[in-house]
Short mmCIF file of C-alpha atoms in Angstrom, two decimals:
data_model
loop_
_atom_site.label_atom_id
_atom_site.label_comp_id
_atom_site.label_asym_id
_atom_site.label_seq_id
_atom_site.Cartn_x
_atom_site.Cartn_y
_atom_site.Cartn_z
CA GLU A 1 49.83 -1.97 -4.68
CA LYS A 2 49.14 1.75 -4.46
CA GLY A 3 46.96 2.74 -7.29
CA SER A 4 45.99 -0.55 -8.38
CA GLU A 5 42.37 -1.13 -9.62
CA LYS A 6 41.44 -3.31 -6.63
CA LEU A 7 42.51 -0.69 -4.12
CA LEU A 8 40.57 2.00 -6.00
CA ALA A 9 37.60 -0.10 -5.75
CA LEU A 10 38.07 -1.01 -2.20
CA CYS A 11 38.42 2.70 -1.35
CA LYS A 12 35.22 3.56 -3.31
CA ALA A 13 33.23 0.96 -1.70
CA SER A 14 34.59 2.00 1.78
CA LYS A 15 33.39 5.52 0.91
CA ALA A 16 29.92 4.19 -0.19
CA VAL A 17 29.62 2.14 3.01
CA ASN A 18 30.39 5.24 5.13
CA LEU A 19 27.89 7.20 3.27
CA CYS A 20 25.20 4.70 3.68
CA THR A 21 25.97 4.16 7.49
CA ALA A 22 25.69 7.94 7.90
CA GLY A 23 22.29 8.01 6.38
CA LEU A 24 21.04 5.11 8.38
CA VAL A 25 22.16 6.75 11.62
CA LYS A 26 20.57 10.05 10.44
CA THR A 27 17.12 8.22 9.65
CA VAL A 28 17.18 6.25 13.04
CA LYS A 29 17.76 9.40 14.89
CA SER A 30 15.01 11.08 12.92
CA GLY A 31 12.55 8.04 13.70
CA GLN A 32 13.56 8.25 17.35
CA GLN A 33 12.70 11.92 17.52
CA LEU A 34 9.38 11.19 15.88
CA LEU A 35 8.67 8.47 18.32
CA ALA A 36 9.52 10.75 21.33
CA GLU A 37 7.34 13.58 19.96
CA GLU A 38 4.36 11.05 19.61
CA HIS A 39 4.25 10.10 23.32
CA VAL A 40 1.22 10.24 25.56
CA PRO A 41 0.96 13.77 26.95
CA ASP A 42 0.93 14.59 30.59
CA PHE A 43 -2.54 15.67 31.79
CA SER A 44 -1.70 15.73 35.40
CA ASN A 45 -1.48 19.55 35.57
CA LEU A 46 -4.85 20.12 34.00
CA SER A 47 -7.57 21.56 36.16
CA LEU A 48 -11.01 19.74 36.33
CA HIS A 49 -12.52 21.93 33.51
CA GLU A 50 -9.55 21.65 31.30
CA THR A 51 -9.63 17.72 31.67
CA LYS A 52 -13.24 17.65 30.76
CA GLU A 53 -12.71 20.00 27.79
CA ALA A 54 -9.70 17.88 26.40
CA LYS A 55 -11.90 14.75 26.87
CA MET A 56 -15.01 16.07 25.06
CA LYS A 57 -12.36 17.16 22.28
CA SER A 58 -11.03 13.68 22.09
CA GLN A 59 -14.32 12.02 22.05
CA VAL A 60 -15.29 14.40 19.01
CA ARG A 61 -12.19 13.32 17.30
CA VAL A 62 -12.87 9.59 17.85
CA LEU A 63 -16.41 9.97 16.31
CA GLU A 64 -14.89 11.75 13.38
CA LEU A 65 -12.54 9.05 12.69
CA GLU A 66 -15.03 6.24 13.07
CA SER A 67 -17.20 8.07 10.88
CA GLU A 68 -14.29 8.34 8.28
CA LEU A 69 -13.49 4.75 8.83
CA THR A 70 -17.26 3.76 8.17
CA ASN A 71 -17.38 5.90 4.96
CA GLU A 72 -14.11 4.42 3.83
CA ARG A 73 -15.30 0.86 4.36
CA LEU A 74 -18.31 1.67 2.10
CA ARG A 75 -16.08 3.05 -0.51
CA PHE A 76 -13.89 -0.11 -0.40
CA ALA A 77 -17.04 -2.25 -0.65
CA GLU A 78 -18.05 -0.64 -3.66
CA LEU A 79 -14.57 -0.79 -5.17
CA ARG A 80 -14.67 -4.63 -4.51
CA LYS A 81 -18.03 -4.72 -6.10
CA GLN A 82 -16.88 -2.99 -9.23
CA HIS A 83 -13.71 -5.04 -9.42
CA PHE A 84 -15.65 -8.34 -9.22
CA ARG A 85 -17.98 -6.86 -12.07
CA LEU A 86 -15.12 -6.05 -14.26
CA ALA A 87 -13.18 -9.43 -13.67
CA SER A 88 -16.50 -11.14 -14.41
CA LEU A 89 -16.87 -9.17 -17.57
CA VAL A 90 -13.15 -9.81 -18.68
CA SER A 91 -13.76 -13.62 -17.77
CA ASN A 92 -16.82 -13.76 -19.92
CA GLU A 93 -15.04 -11.82 -22.87
CA LYS A 94 -12.13 -14.25 -22.69
CA GLN A 95 -14.52 -17.28 -22.93
CA ASN A 96 -16.39 -15.67 -25.62
CA ASN A 97 -13.08 -15.04 -27.76
CA GLU A 98 -12.21 -18.65 -27.08
CA ASN A 99 -15.52 -19.91 -27.98
CA GLY A 100 -15.37 -17.80 -31.03
CA GLN A 101 -11.91 -18.94 -32.10
CA ARG A 102 -13.07 -22.46 -31.75
CA GLU A 103 -16.09 -21.97 -33.90
CA ASN A 104 -13.79 -20.18 -36.42
CA SER A 105 -11.56 -23.04 -36.69
CA ASP A 106 -14.14 -25.58 -36.72
CA GLN A 107 -15.65 -23.81 -39.75
CA LYS A 108 -12.26 -23.58 -41.42
CA PHE A 109 -11.83 -27.29 -41.23
CA GLY A 110 -15.55 -27.94 -42.11
CA ILE A 111 -16.55 -29.40 -38.75
CA GLY A 112 -20.10 -28.66 -37.78
CA GLU A 113 -21.99 -29.18 -34.52
CA ASN A 114 -23.44 -32.51 -35.62
CA ASP A 115 -19.99 -33.79 -36.54
CA VAL A 116 -18.63 -33.68 -32.97
#
């Protein structure tokens, strides 16, 4: 029927699907454009000097990135150590709390070490 709740709901759902589809198409086109822009450049038109200069710049960039990676690995290792230390402290604290609660309950019921 015209104007029924089901028809209205269907129309709303149809519009939502159209909007989502349009968004998806836009995202895919944007992604394709980014991929196209990131292709390997054509060096065939460079002179010997330009090629050597580009090669040296690229090598410098590689060394910078390797250095950055090494530094980040060191940072990561320190974070892991700190996480391990903190996890150990938390675990020990939990054990101490559990032992303390056990001792408190033993004292509460008059149980001593020699009684166990």
